[in-house]
Amino acid sequence: MPSVSKRGEIMPESPIRKLVPFANQAKEQGKTVYHLNIGQPDLPTPDEALAAIRNIDRKILEYSPSEGNRSFREKLAKYYHKFKIDVDVEDIIVTTGGSEAITFAMLACLDPGDEIIVPEPAYANYTAFAIIAGAVVKSIPSRIEDGFALPPVEEFEKLITEKTKGILICNPNNPTGYLYTRSEMKKIRDLVKKYDLYLFSDEVYREFCYSGAPYISAFHLKGIENNVVLVDSVSKRYSECGIRIGALVIKNKQVRENVLKLCQARLSPPLIGQLAAEASLDTSQDYLLNVYDEYLERRKFLVDGLNRIEGVYSPIPMGAFYTVAKLPVDNADDFCKWLLSDFDYEGQTIFMAPASGFYTTPGLGKNEVRIAYVLKKEHLAISLKILEKALEVYPGRTV
Amino acid sequence: MPSVSKRGEIMPESPIRKLVPFANQAKEQGKTVYHLNIGQPDLPTPDEALAAIRNIDRKILEYSPSEGNRSFREKLAKYYHKFKIDVDVEDIIVTTGGSEAITFAMLACLDPGDEIIVPEPAYANYTAFAIIAGAVVKSIPSRIEDGFALPPVEEFEKLITEKTKGILICNPNNPTGYLYTRSEMKKIRDLVKKYDLYLFSDEVYREFCYSGAPYISAFHLKGIENNVVLVDSVSKRYSECGIRIGALVIKNKQVRENVLKLCQARLSPPLIGQLAAEASLDTSQDYLLNVYDEYLERRKFLVDGLNRIEGVYSPIPMGAFYTVAKLPVDNADDFCKWLLSDFDYEGQTIFMAPASGFYTTPGLGKNEVRIAYVLKKEHLAISLKILEKALEVYPGRTV
């Protein structure tokens, strides 16, 4: 048998994935499992998107243009203008989800061996996409004690070498819910400018900012327009993760040309998803306001509830729909597994994501979990009760 | 401005792409342009697929499993059984089109610097996918004079080095329409076995075999089951290129595990496309028979018509819906451009794909074009007339 590629072997398996069999087993045993582990919103997709799908009036489901449908890209441009992101239609390339957007961004900008600096904890699949591109992720830890604020600039500079080609941020952040401040974004801009780096900016959660402080897009930063590669997706904001529609926004013509070649090779992004995504942009402001209010309420409910549990600490996440919480346990991987395999409270248990999967520095996040508030309040209430009861009896409890 | 990646720079631009502006210009000038240049079938998508989309009854368009919906994979397994391809559900992984299938196959099996041997002319994007994986395509020319038969085994063996990890075939073939014979497939099997290579087998045109000789799948070959990576797609057989649904069929567990990691990183294949593709498998046998008869008739009409034109030669393609024809011109790239920019016959012209884009060996295919018979017979008749008239006056005519 021929050998498989090394890149597959070094691609880390997510600790969440490892727990899926235990969650399935728990369900087979008749337990109710509350899923706090994934970023799959429970809120309905906009009616406009579903109607666009139901009303499809084509006889042939043809390829769409490699860069995406023009009408969709035009609407996206207008959408970005609302956020004072000054882009033309030509700057926007439709991708097969945010996943393809990040992969193509890295493939277009980075050569094998090139390094990017990523504040951690970070979305675990960034590492997988970097491995595809042959690039190396240099993690820079942010700490729960600092509320996951941007690490000091000096820490970034320590990591910068001849091979450093970019910084990758996710703002608002998955997994921490952190929202970078204006002053932090300025520091990032200065770094990008000083060292002439790419700034890969994943902004898929921009609708979900819960403080008065504004969301600062990478494209709001002056003087680095040609360094910015903005990653976007309709998945989270319209609860349509399954349609696989994302976008890259790029002003740098050379990068865009590289990305377009990749787009042409894979022929086209999904046609029906584009129709749904385009229709979603027409959804009423009420839809997004309702979604916003719902998450805002859940956030308060969840974070207050977590911090009321003895030994548990969660900073207040300012965006997205996640929080990373510290638990009084020796090993959150084991605890999350134990919750599924050995524990139940009145026949119910919870599935949380061990935070270890969001760190690449070994040993970090060992007593942290990511909780997605993608369940309604009543289920969050039960989940909090389950967590509290579990911690009372967990053998690996530390404090 | 930071530099872009080299892989983007070395990724070749397709000669078809280069002609698109000239085609657009021709249309702006009021010319009717017949598109013989792309593999986009003009036949209707099955009603079952369209109905599945119209009848979608979900409130949330959620992620589907990374490996694809179980019900779809079960139906695919049954579908393969009809072709005596003996696979389990677990062997089947749903991908975002055949493009992602090939990319993931290469990423899972090949390390940077690894070589694969590909008979040319070949589908141009194989090169792009290989560049993504850092792999090197070693082309082995097949010749129009031999009807594009498999090159002799000795020619393959000349190219085999320590770095050779696989052979990639497309059967029935795009662009030539060639269908590998049983004896050719046995030769490929022996090579694969002798040198322990991967056999990447792109079989997306299996429904379109026009001779009494059987279609031989790579999985029909005994003793190399663990070396075969079968690439598939519903795009062509159901005229649904836009839904972006393909598949990988892999019996080698290690390769499958590598592919699954890639699938998990990109989360899921398109949800709605999967619903349409699954429904397509329920389409009546009549649908496929009608499509088959239509292509069969067009093939005869086109190939006979081509060979009747002075100086033009097309072998009889045994499969797919393409043929590569030799023209009495010095440079088919120039001729195809001239057809769009300088010629018209009663206000009409044709867009053909210069074959140079399907060869990587410089100089090959210079007087060849690929013609896709994805137009109805009346339009093929006009296209043939346009070609004949154009060759009568083309300044670069050679014979």
XYZ file of C-alpha atoms in Angstrom, chain A:
399
model
C 0.000 0.000 0.000
C 1.431 3.415 -0.876
C 2.065 5.752 2.060
C -0.371 8.560 2.805
C 0.657 12.211 2.951
C 2.350 13.611 6.020
C 0.061 16.613 6.060
C -2.873 14.365 6.828
C -0.962 12.812 9.673
C 0.033 16.107 11.282
C -3.460 17.525 10.958
C -4.729 17.536 14.531
C -7.964 15.799 15.393
C -10.268 18.120 17.244
C -10.978 17.178 20.882
C -14.650 17.864 20.104
C -14.587 15.160 17.399
C -13.061 12.713 19.852
C -16.050 13.198 22.142
C -18.720 12.646 19.493
C -18.796 8.844 19.990
C -19.368 9.386 23.728
C -22.194 11.816 23.005
C -23.764 9.276 20.663
C -23.398 6.567 23.294
C -25.032 8.798 25.913
C -27.985 9.315 23.588
C -28.236 5.590 22.953
C -28.421 5.120 26.704
C -31.439 7.380 26.705
C -29.744 10.492 28.074
C -30.768 13.926 26.841
C -27.615 15.704 25.647
C -27.565 19.511 25.427
C -25.166 20.584 22.694
C -23.125 23.575 23.801
C -20.221 22.324 21.737
C -20.822 23.624 18.230
C -21.340 26.937 16.466
C -24.537 25.832 14.814
C -27.192 28.445 15.606
C -30.611 27.080 16.586
C -32.394 30.185 15.289
C -34.435 29.947 12.094
C -32.982 30.813 8.698
C -34.665 33.941 7.225
C -37.916 33.233 5.372
C -36.495 35.100 2.380
C -33.724 32.513 2.028
C -36.098 29.569 2.262
C -38.476 31.223 -0.202
C -35.656 31.776 -2.706
C -34.925 28.065 -2.565
C -38.563 26.984 -2.800
C -39.226 29.350 -5.699
C -36.289 28.295 -7.806
C -37.418 28.537 -11.440
C -34.515 27.059 -13.343
C -34.559 24.024 -15.577
C -30.804 23.488 -15.444
C -28.723 23.885 -12.293
C -25.731 25.316 -14.089
C -22.289 26.416 -12.983
C -22.284 29.933 -11.650
C -19.335 32.265 -12.314
C -16.152 31.258 -10.476
C -16.097 34.536 -8.577
C -19.811 34.230 -7.681
C -23.003 35.674 -9.098
C -22.686 39.340 -9.987
C -26.059 40.293 -8.448
C -25.060 38.695 -5.142
C -21.687 40.427 -5.117
C -23.359 43.765 -5.822
C -25.649 43.289 -2.849
C -22.735 42.250 -0.689
C -20.911 45.458 -1.607
C -23.904 47.484 -0.429
C -24.074 45.414 2.736
C -20.414 46.173 3.512
C -20.990 49.864 2.846
C -23.442 49.860 5.763
C -20.519 48.915 7.983
C -18.407 51.673 6.400
C -16.293 49.047 4.663
C -15.451 50.796 1.427
C -15.305 48.065 -1.219
C -16.192 47.633 -4.871
C -17.953 44.665 -6.405
C -14.630 43.652 -7.971
C -13.066 43.299 -4.521
C -15.567 40.602 -3.527
C -15.137 36.924 -4.387
C -17.778 34.405 -3.346
C -16.437 31.227 -1.759
C -17.739 27.859 -0.627
C -18.146 28.901 2.991
C -15.713 30.748 5.210
C -13.612 27.565 5.190
C -12.765 27.864 1.519
C -12.251 31.604 1.975
C -9.521 31.060 4.577
C -7.955 28.183 2.654
C -7.804 30.202 -0.575
C -6.496 33.260 1.262
C -3.620 31.225 2.670
C -2.938 29.424 -0.609
C -2.881 32.724 -2.484
C -0.622 34.575 -0.041
C 1.591 32.020 1.679
C 4.328 29.737 0.428
C 5.306 26.512 2.178
C 7.319 27.401 5.272
C 5.843 30.876 5.625
C 4.669 31.775 9.115
C 1.555 33.496 10.399
C 0.967 34.721 13.924
C -2.376 33.810 15.457
C -3.559 34.878 18.917
C -4.788 31.796 20.757
C -7.189 30.350 21.732
C -8.242 30.330 18.078
C -10.624 28.547 15.748
C -9.070 25.100 15.502
C -9.441 24.679 11.753
C -7.104 27.583 11.015
C -4.311 25.119 11.734
C -5.756 22.624 9.269
C -6.015 25.257 6.533
C -2.440 26.390 7.228
C -1.264 22.786 6.907
C -2.965 22.589 3.496
C -1.011 25.678 2.432
C 2.180 24.352 4.016
C 2.260 27.397 6.278
C 3.237 27.431 9.940
C 1.013 28.841 12.675
C 2.890 30.669 15.439
C 0.503 31.028 18.339
C 0.591 33.911 20.744
C -1.372 33.169 23.922
C -4.080 35.476 25.217
C -5.134 34.782 28.779
C -8.493 34.275 30.402
C -7.247 36.406 33.338
C -6.942 39.341 30.913
C -10.349 38.589 29.432
C -8.535 37.368 26.308
C -7.342 40.854 25.351
C -4.785 41.227 22.564
C -1.349 40.102 23.794
C 1.203 42.946 24.072
C 2.813 44.102 20.846
C 6.219 43.044 22.169
C 4.993 39.457 22.293
C 4.099 39.673 18.605
C 7.445 41.188 17.761
C 9.273 38.381 19.534
C 7.660 35.937 17.103
C 8.382 37.890 13.930
C 11.068 36.331 11.760
C 12.054 36.550 8.105
C 9.404 33.923 7.426
C 6.546 35.847 9.001
C 4.052 36.775 6.306
C 0.903 37.605 8.223
C -1.265 37.949 11.282
C -4.596 36.156 11.508
C -7.328 37.468 13.774
C -10.944 36.559 14.325
C -12.998 39.555 15.438
C -15.424 39.160 17.206
C -13.606 36.068 18.306
C -14.415 32.417 18.143
C -13.890 30.816 20.709
C -13.578 33.617 23.272
C -16.233 36.088 22.152
C -13.599 38.806 22.527
C -14.069 42.027 20.535
C -10.874 43.895 19.690
C -10.886 47.516 20.816
C -10.020 50.460 18.629
C -6.663 50.812 20.334
C -5.878 47.121 19.866
C -6.801 47.310 16.193
C -4.459 50.298 15.825
C -1.652 48.275 17.348
C -2.333 45.493 14.876
C -2.323 47.997 12.028
C 1.025 49.405 13.135
C 2.520 45.921 13.261
C 1.153 45.047 9.851
C 2.531 48.247 8.413
C 5.917 48.094 10.105
C 6.656 44.542 8.968
C 4.606 44.615 5.745
C 2.461 41.652 6.718
C -0.852 40.308 5.546
C -3.733 40.829 7.935
C -6.154 37.933 7.568
C -9.279 39.115 9.339
C -12.117 36.690 9.979
C -15.154 38.877 10.664
C -18.039 36.456 10.289
C -19.553 37.460 13.648
C -19.703 41.208 12.988
C -23.476 41.344 13.593
C -22.940 40.071 17.108
C -21.231 42.843 19.064
C -22.830 43.430 22.441
C -21.153 46.542 23.787
C -21.466 50.178 22.870
C -17.923 50.062 21.514
C -17.899 49.813 17.735
C -16.857 46.835 15.672
C -13.622 47.748 13.928
C -13.164 45.989 10.621
C -9.648 45.431 9.325
C -10.734 47.595 6.395
C -11.331 50.523 8.754
C -7.591 50.676 9.383
C -5.914 53.304 7.244
C -2.846 52.641 5.174
C -2.943 48.838 5.087
C -5.758 48.332 2.574
C -3.498 46.252 0.344
C -2.470 44.016 3.236
C -5.953 43.093 4.383
C -7.686 39.867 3.413
C -11.171 39.896 4.905
C -12.870 36.547 5.459
C -16.637 36.442 5.616
C -19.543 34.014 5.663
C -23.330 34.194 5.787
C -23.473 31.016 7.897
C -23.737 32.509 11.346
C -25.570 35.730 10.725
C -28.455 34.097 8.879
C -28.292 30.679 10.525
C -27.546 29.011 7.213
C -24.312 27.128 7.849
C -25.390 24.352 5.492
C -25.536 26.411 2.305
C -21.734 26.874 2.309
C -21.496 30.470 1.178
C -18.675 32.727 2.254
C -16.659 35.506 0.719
C -13.229 37.028 0.485
C -12.891 40.797 0.318
C -9.529 41.832 -1.088
C -8.295 45.156 -2.451
C -4.847 43.861 -3.359
C -5.078 43.050 -7.056
C -2.279 40.491 -7.112
C -3.772 38.533 -4.231
C -7.151 38.672 -5.895
C -5.722 37.312 -9.123
C -4.180 34.398 -7.247
C -7.467 33.707 -5.493
C -9.360 33.888 -8.783
C -7.129 31.224 -10.275
C -8.022 28.953 -7.366
C -11.695 29.795 -7.845
C -11.507 28.999 -11.538
C -9.863 25.649 -10.815
C -12.779 24.591 -8.602
C -15.185 26.067 -11.194
C -17.895 27.649 -9.061
C -19.329 28.173 -5.582
C -22.686 26.495 -4.819
C -25.459 27.931 -6.992
C -28.474 27.367 -4.753
C -26.622 28.562 -1.680
C -25.869 31.800 -3.491
C -29.552 32.311 -4.293
C -30.407 31.780 -0.612
C -27.601 34.022 0.609
C -28.527 36.795 -1.804
C -32.141 36.649 -0.652
C -30.982 36.719 2.966
C -29.487 40.140 2.389
C -33.051 41.324 1.773
C -34.286 40.068 5.100
C -35.912 42.670 7.323
C -33.868 44.536 9.896
C -36.259 42.960 12.426
C -34.852 39.531 11.744
C -31.330 40.568 12.683
C -32.548 42.643 15.635
C -34.473 39.679 17.016
C -31.475 37.420 16.590
C -29.311 40.041 18.262
C -31.646 40.478 21.216
C -31.903 36.748 21.657
C -28.132 36.270 21.834
C -27.740 39.318 24.053
C -30.179 37.866 26.554
C -28.683 34.413 26.403
C -25.204 35.811 26.878
C -26.163 37.580 30.078
C -28.078 34.574 31.312
C -25.273 32.125 30.569
C -22.336 34.193 31.770
C -24.089 35.264 34.983
C -25.085 31.659 35.576
C -21.551 30.381 34.992
C -20.008 32.884 37.353
C -22.530 31.975 40.069
C -21.232 28.396 40.081
C -18.540 27.888 42.711
C -15.100 27.759 41.122
C -16.290 28.660 37.597
C -15.188 31.858 35.852
C -16.195 33.321 32.516
C -15.146 36.750 31.273
C -17.954 38.732 29.636
C -17.737 38.019 25.900
C -18.383 41.189 23.884
C -19.250 39.463 20.645
C -20.053 36.254 18.724
C -22.026 33.579 20.595
C -19.365 31.778 22.559
C -17.602 32.116 25.830
C -14.521 30.383 27.170
C -14.928 29.541 30.850
C -12.472 28.277 33.439
C -13.636 25.277 35.451
C -12.377 23.883 38.760
C -11.164 20.688 37.128
C -7.722 19.243 36.461
C -8.406 18.387 32.842
C -11.358 19.724 30.870
C -10.947 17.076 28.159
C -11.504 14.386 30.766
C -14.312 16.316 32.409
C -16.182 16.824 29.130
C -15.823 13.120 28.389
C -16.943 12.169 31.894
C -20.027 14.351 31.532
C -21.061 12.297 28.516
C -19.975 8.849 29.616
C -20.381 8.779 33.410
C -22.726 11.515 34.497
C -26.300 12.501 34.225
C -28.602 14.773 36.165
C -32.139 13.458 35.946
C -31.263 11.698 32.699
C -29.652 14.769 31.143
C -26.125 15.895 30.454
C -24.158 18.498 28.458
C -21.645 18.405 25.614
C -19.077 21.192 25.884
C -15.965 21.797 23.764
C -12.698 21.325 25.668
C -10.678 24.503 25.085
C -7.454 22.538 24.568
C -8.409 22.199 20.902
C -8.248 25.968 20.458
C -4.662 26.250 21.700
C -1.563 24.987 19.953
C 0.801 25.785 22.840
C 0.859 22.528 24.807
C -0.664 22.679 28.275
C -2.717 25.820 27.735
C -6.465 25.839 28.269
C -6.416 22.571 30.168
C -9.078 23.726 32.601
C -11.111 25.726 30.089
C -14.131 24.917 27.926
C -15.871 26.739 25.107
C -19.609 27.074 25.488
C -21.740 28.141 22.519
C -25.013 29.774 23.512
C -26.914 28.349 20.601
C -29.684 26.912 22.795
C -32.762 28.663 24.087
C -32.687 30.067 27.615
C -34.637 27.226 29.194
C -32.074 24.772 27.892
C -29.214 26.989 28.992
C -30.800 27.006 32.460
C -30.891 23.213 32.552
C -27.350 23.080 31.184
C -26.109 25.349 33.964
C -27.838 23.180 36.549
C -26.238 20.062 35.053
C -22.800 21.715 35.122
C -23.262 22.751 38.738
C -24.400 19.292 39.845
C -21.622 17.619 37.870
C -18.907 19.752 39.430
C -20.236 18.857 42.891
C -19.433 15.199 42.366
C -16.669 15.179 39.723
C -13.701 13.178 41.044
C -11.181 15.401 39.251
C -12.396 18.604 40.890
C -9.503 20.816 41.979
C -10.869 23.569 44.221
